[in-house]
mmCIF file of C-alpha atoms in Angstrom:
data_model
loop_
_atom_site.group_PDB
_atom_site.id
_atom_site.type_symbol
_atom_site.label_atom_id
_atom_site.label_comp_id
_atom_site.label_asym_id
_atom_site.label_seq_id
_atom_site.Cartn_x
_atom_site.Cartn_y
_atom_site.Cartn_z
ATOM 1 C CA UNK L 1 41.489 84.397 -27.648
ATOM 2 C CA UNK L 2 39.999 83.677 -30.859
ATOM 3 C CA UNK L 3 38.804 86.393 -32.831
ATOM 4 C CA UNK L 4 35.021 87.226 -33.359
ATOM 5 C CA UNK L 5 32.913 86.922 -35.959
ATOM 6 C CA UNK L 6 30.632 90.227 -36.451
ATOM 7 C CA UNK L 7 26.953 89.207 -35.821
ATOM 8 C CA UNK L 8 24.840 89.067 -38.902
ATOM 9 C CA UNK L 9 27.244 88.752 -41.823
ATOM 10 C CA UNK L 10 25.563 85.894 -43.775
ATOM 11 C CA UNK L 11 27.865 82.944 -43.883
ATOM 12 C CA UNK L 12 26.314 79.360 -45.630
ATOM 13 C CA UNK L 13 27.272 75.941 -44.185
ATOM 14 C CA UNK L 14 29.883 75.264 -46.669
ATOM 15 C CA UNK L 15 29.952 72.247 -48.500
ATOM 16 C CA UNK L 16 31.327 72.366 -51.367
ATOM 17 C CA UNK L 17 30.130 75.426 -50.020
ATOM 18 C CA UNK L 18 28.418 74.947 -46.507
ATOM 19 C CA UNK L 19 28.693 77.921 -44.541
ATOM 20 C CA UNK L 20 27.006 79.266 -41.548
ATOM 21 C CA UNK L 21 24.967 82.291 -42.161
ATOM 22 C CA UNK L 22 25.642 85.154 -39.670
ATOM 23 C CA UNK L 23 26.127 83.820 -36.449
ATOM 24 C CA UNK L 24 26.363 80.282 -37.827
ATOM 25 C CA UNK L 25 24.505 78.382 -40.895
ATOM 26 C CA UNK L 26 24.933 76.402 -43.594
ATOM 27 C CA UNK L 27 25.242 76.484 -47.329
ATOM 28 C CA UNK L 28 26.019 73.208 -49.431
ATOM 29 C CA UNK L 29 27.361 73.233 -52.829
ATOM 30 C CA UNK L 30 26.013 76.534 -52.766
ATOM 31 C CA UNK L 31 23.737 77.893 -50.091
ATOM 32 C CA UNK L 32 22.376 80.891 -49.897
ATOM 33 C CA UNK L 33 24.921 83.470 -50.038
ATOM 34 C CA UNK L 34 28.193 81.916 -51.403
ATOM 35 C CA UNK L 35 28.985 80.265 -54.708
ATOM 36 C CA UNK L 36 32.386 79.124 -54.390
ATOM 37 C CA UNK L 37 33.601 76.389 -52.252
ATOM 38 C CA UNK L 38 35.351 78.681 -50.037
ATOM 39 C CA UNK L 39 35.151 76.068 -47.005
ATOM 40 C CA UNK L 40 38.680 76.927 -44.784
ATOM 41 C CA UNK L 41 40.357 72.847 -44.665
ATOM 42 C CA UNK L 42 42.764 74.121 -42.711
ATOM 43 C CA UNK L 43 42.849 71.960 -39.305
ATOM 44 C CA UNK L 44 42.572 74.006 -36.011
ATOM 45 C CA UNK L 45 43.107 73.133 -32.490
ATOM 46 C CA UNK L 46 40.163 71.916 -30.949
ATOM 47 C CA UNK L 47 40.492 73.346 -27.812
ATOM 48 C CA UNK L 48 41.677 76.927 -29.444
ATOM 49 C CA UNK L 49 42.756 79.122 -27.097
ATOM 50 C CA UNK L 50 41.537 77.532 -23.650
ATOM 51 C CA UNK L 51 42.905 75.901 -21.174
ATOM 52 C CA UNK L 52 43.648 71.845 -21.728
ATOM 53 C CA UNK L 53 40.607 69.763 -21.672
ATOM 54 C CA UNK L 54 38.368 73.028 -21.160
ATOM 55 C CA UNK L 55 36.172 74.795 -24.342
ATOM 56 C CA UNK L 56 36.840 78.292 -25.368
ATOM 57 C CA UNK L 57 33.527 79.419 -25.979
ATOM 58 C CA UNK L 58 33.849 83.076 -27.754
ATOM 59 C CA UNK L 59 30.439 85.606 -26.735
ATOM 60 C CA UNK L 60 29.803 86.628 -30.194
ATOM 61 C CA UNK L 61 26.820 89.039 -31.135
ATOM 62 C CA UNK L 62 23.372 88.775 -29.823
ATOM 63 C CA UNK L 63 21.345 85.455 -29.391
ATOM 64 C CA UNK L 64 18.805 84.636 -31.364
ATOM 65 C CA UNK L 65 16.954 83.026 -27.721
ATOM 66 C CA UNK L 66 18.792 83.824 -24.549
ATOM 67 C CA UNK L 67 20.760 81.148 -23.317
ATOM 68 C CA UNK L 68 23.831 80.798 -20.608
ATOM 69 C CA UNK L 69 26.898 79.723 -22.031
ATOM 70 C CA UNK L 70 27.460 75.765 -21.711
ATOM 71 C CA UNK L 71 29.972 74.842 -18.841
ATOM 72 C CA UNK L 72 33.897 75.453 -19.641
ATOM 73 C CA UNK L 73 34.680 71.526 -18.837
ATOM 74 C CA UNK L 74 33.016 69.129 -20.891
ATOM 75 C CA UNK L 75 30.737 67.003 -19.008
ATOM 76 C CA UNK L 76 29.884 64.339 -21.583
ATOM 77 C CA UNK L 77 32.319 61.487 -22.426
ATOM 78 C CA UNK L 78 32.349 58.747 -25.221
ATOM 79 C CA UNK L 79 28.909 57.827 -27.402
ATOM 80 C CA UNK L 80 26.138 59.925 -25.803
ATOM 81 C CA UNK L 81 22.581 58.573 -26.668
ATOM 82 C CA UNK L 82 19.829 61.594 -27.679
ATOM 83 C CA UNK L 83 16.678 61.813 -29.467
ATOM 84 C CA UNK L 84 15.403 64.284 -31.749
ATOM 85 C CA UNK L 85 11.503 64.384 -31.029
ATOM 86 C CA UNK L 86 10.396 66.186 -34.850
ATOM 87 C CA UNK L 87 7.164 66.673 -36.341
ATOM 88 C CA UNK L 88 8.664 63.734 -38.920
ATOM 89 C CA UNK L 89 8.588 61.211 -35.960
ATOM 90 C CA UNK L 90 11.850 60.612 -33.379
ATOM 91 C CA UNK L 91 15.426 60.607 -34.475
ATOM 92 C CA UNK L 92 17.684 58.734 -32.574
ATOM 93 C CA UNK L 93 20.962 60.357 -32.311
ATOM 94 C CA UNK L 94 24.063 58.985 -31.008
ATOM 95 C CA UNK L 95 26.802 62.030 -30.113
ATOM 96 C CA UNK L 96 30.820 62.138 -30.373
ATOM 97 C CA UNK L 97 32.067 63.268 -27.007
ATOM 98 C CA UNK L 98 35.196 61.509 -27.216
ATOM 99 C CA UNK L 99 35.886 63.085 -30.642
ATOM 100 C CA UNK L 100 33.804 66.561 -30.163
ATOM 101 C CA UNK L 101 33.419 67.299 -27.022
ATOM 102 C CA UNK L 102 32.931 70.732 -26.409
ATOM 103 C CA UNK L 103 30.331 70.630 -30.068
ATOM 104 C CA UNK L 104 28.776 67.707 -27.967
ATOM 105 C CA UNK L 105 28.978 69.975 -24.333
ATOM 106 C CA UNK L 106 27.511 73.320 -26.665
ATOM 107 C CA UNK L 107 24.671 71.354 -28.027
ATOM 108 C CA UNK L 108 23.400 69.640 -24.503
ATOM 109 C CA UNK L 109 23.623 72.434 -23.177
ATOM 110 C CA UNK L 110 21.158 74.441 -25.699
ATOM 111 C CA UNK L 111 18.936 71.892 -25.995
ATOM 112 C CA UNK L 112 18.300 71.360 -22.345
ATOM 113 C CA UNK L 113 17.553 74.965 -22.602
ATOM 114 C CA UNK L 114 15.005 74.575 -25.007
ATOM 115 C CA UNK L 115 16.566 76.892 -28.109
ATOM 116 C CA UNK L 116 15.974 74.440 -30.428
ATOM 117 C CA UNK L 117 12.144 73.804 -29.344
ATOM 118 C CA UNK L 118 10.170 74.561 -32.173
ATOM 119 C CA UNK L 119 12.631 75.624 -34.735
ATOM 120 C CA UNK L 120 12.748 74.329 -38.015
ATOM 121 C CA UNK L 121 15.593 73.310 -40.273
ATOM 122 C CA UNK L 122 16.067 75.954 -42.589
ATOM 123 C CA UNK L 123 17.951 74.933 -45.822
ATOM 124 C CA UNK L 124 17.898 71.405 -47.406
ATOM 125 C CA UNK L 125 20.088 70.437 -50.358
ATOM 126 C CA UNK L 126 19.221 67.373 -52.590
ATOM 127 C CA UNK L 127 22.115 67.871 -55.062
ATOM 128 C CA UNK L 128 23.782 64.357 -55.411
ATOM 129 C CA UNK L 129 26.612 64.311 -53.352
ATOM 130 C CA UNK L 130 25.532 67.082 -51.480
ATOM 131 C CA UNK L 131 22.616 66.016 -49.705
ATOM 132 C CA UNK L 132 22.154 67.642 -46.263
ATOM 133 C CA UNK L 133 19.381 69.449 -43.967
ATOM 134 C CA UNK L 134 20.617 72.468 -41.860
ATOM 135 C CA UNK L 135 19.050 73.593 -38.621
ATOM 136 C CA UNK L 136 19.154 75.124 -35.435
ATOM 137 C CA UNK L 137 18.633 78.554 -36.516
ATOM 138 C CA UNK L 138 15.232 79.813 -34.577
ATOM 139 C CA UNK L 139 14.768 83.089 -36.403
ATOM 140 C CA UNK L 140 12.907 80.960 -39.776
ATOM 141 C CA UNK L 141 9.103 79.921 -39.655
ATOM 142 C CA UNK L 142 8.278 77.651 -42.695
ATOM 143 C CA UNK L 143 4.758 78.943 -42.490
ATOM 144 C CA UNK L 144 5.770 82.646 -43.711
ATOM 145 C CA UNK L 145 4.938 83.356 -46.832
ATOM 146 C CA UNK L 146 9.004 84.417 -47.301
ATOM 147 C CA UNK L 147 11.910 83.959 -45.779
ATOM 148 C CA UNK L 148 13.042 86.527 -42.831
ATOM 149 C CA UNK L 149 15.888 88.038 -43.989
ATOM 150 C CA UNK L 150 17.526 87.058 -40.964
ATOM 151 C CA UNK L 151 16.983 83.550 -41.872
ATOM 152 C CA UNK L 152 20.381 81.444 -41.863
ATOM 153 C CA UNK L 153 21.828 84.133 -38.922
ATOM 154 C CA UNK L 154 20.665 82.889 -36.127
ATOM 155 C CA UNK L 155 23.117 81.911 -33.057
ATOM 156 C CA UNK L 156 22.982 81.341 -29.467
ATOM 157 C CA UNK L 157 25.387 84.487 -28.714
ATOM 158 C CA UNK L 158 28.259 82.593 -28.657
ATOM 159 C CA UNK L 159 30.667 80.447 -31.080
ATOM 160 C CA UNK L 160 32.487 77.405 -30.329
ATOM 161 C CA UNK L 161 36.008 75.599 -31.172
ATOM 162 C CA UNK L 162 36.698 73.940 -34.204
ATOM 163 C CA UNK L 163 37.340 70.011 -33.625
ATOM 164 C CA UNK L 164 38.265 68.687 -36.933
ATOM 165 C CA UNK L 165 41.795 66.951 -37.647
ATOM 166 C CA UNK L 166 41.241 67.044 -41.677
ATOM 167 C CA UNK L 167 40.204 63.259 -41.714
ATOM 168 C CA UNK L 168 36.657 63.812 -41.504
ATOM 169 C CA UNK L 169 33.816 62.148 -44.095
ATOM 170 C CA UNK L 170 30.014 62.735 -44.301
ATOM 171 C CA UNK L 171 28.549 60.033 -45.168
ATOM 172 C CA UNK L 172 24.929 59.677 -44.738
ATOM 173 C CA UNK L 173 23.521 60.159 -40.858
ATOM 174 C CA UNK L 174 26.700 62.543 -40.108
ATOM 175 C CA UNK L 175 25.928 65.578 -37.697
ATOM 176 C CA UNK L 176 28.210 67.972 -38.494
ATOM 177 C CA UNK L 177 28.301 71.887 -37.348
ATOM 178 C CA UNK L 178 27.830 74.462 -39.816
ATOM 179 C CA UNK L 179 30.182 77.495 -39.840
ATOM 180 C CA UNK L 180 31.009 80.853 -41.945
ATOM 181 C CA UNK L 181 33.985 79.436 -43.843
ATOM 182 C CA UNK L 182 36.350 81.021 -40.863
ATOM 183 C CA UNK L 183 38.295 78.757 -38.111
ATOM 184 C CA UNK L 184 36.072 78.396 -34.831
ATOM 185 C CA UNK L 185 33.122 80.266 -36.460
ATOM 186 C CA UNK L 186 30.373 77.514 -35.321
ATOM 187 C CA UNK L 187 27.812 78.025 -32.778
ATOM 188 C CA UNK L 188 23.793 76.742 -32.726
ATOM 189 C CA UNK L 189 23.351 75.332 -36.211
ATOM 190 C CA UNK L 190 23.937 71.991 -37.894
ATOM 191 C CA UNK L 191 23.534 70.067 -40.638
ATOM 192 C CA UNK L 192 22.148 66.025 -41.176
ATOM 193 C CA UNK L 193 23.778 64.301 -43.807
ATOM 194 C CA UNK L 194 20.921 61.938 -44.912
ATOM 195 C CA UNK L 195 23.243 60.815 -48.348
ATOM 196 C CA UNK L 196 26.629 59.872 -48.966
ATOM 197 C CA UNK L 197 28.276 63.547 -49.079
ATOM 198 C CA UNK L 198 31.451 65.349 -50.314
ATOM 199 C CA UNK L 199 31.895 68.009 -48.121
ATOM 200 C CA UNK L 200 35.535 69.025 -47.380
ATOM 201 C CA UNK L 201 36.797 67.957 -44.101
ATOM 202 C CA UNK L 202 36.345 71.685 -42.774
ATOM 203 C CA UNK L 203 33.093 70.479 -40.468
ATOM 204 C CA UNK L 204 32.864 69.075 -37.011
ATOM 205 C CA UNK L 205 31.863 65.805 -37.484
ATOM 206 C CA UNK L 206 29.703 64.957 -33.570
ATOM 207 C CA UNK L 207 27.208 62.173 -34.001
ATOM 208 C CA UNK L 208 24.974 60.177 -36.200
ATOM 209 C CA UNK L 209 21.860 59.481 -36.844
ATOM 210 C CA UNK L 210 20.605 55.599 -36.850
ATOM 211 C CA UNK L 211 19.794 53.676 -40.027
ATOM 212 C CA UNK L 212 16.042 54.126 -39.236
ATOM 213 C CA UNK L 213 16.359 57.745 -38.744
ATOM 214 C CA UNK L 214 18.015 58.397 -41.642
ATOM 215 C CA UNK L 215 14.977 56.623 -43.671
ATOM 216 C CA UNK L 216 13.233 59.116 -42.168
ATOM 217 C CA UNK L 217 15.223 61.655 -43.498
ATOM 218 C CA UNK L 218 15.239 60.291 -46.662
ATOM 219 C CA UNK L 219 11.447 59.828 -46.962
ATOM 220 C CA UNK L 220 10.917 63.275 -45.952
ATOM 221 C CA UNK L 221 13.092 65.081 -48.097
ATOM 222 C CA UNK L 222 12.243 63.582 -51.292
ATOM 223 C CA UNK L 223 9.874 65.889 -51.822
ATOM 224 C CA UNK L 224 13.055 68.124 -52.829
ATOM 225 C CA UNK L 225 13.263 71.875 -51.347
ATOM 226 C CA UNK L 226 11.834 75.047 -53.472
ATOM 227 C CA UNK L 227 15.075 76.220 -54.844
ATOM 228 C CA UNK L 228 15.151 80.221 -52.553
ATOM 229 C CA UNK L 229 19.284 79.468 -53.102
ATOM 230 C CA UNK L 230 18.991 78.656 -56.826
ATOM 231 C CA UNK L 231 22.013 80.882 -57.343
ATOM 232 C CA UNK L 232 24.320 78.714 -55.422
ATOM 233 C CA UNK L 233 22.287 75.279 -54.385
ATOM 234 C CA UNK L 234 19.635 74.346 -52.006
ATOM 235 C CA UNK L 235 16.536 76.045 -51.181
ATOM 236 C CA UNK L 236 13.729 75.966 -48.006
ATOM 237 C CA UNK L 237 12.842 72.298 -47.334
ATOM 238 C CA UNK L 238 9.074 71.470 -49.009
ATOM 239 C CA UNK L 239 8.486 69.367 -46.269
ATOM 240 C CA UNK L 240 9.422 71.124 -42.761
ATOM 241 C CA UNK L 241 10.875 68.983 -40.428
ATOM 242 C CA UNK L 242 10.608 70.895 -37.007
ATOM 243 C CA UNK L 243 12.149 69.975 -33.845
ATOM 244 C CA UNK L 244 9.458 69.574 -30.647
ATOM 245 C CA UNK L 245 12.498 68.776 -27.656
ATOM 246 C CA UNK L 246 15.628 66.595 -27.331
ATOM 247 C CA UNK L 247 16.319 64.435 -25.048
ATOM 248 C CA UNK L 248 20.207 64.028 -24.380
ATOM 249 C CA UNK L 249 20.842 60.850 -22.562
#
């Protein structure tokens, strides 16, 4: 079995430094609590330490919203169609199950369970060539006056396999998951590339976002993010962009 992460130990979605904080977040060029790129490139199995064709899901600290674990056999195959309803207007989304599919089979399954409802992304980088929005973590509110310090820790109580193969790009309208910098270290949070990035191939790469969408993105984040990670990059996102429901399928 894979080995767990401990709950709470802040970990940035890595881009040149994204990492995951605690359970699972992100930090770009720099997030929040890294400065280095520390990203791990090394390629992993994508099935880890299950059975063929079946996801190892790891139980790994407590949940941020109490969820059941996603089924062991994927049930999603090829492009999988899904819309981000947001407070910016719908994304449409179209998701990797031939490529990801337990990432694919982890994030169904939360978001038919409604932990992302109402969450907002958390961190938003505008550095060129690192130009990304991570969410999925439910413990931040963008109306409080600071950031909880659990901000950036937030997971559904479990992580989930690595499926990279060390070809991966993020170009703008990539999903990707966010992780601590350790193999099979993802779990509920994700970042949108919404500009050509150079993030090392250490991120599951599971969908994109449509040209519109991305304008979206783009129009919404121009207003830049207030710099809380100055010490390594990125900062809260000066225009929220919070998630109502998804629809998957």
């Amino acid at each position: 079995m894979r080995s767990r992460l401990l709950a709470g130990v802040p970990a940035l979605l890595l881009l040149a430094s994204l990492s995951a904080c605690g359970d699972d977040s992100a930090e770009d060029p720099g997030s929040g609590e890294s400065t280095s790129p520390s990203a791990d490139t090394t390629t992993t199995d994508s099935t880890a330490g299950a059975a063929p064709g079946q996801c190892d899901w790891e139980e790994d600290g407590e949940a941020a919203r109490p969820v059941d674990l996603p089924p062991a056999d994927p049930q999603y195959s090829g492009d999988v169609p899904a819309v981000l309803k947001t407070s910016i207007g719908d994304l449409a989304l179209t998701l990797d199950a031939a490529k990801a599919p337990c990432t694919v089979e982890s994030f169904a399954s939360l978001a038919k369970q409604g932990y992302y409802d109402d969450t907002s992304c958390h961190r938003q980088g505008n550095d060129p060539g690192f130009e990304f929005l991570q969410c999925g973590d439910p413990y931040f509110d963008p109306k409080a006056s600071d950031a909880d310090p659990k901000t950036g820790t937030g997971g559904p109580g479990y992580t989930i396999p690595d499926e990279v193969d060390g070809t991966e790009t993020y170009p703008a309208g990539t999903l990707a998951m966010a992780n601590t910098g350790q193999p099979h270290s993802g779990g509920g949070q994700f970042f949108i590339v919404f500009g050509d990035s150079q993030f090392p191939p250490s991120y599951t790469v599971w969908g994109h976002l449509d040209e519109a969408s991305v304008t979206a993105l783009k129009d919404a984040t121009a207003s830049g993010n207030d710099g809380y990670w100055a010490q390594s990059g990125g900062g809260r996102p000066n225009t929220p962009v919070t998630f109502e429901s998804i629809e998957i399928g």
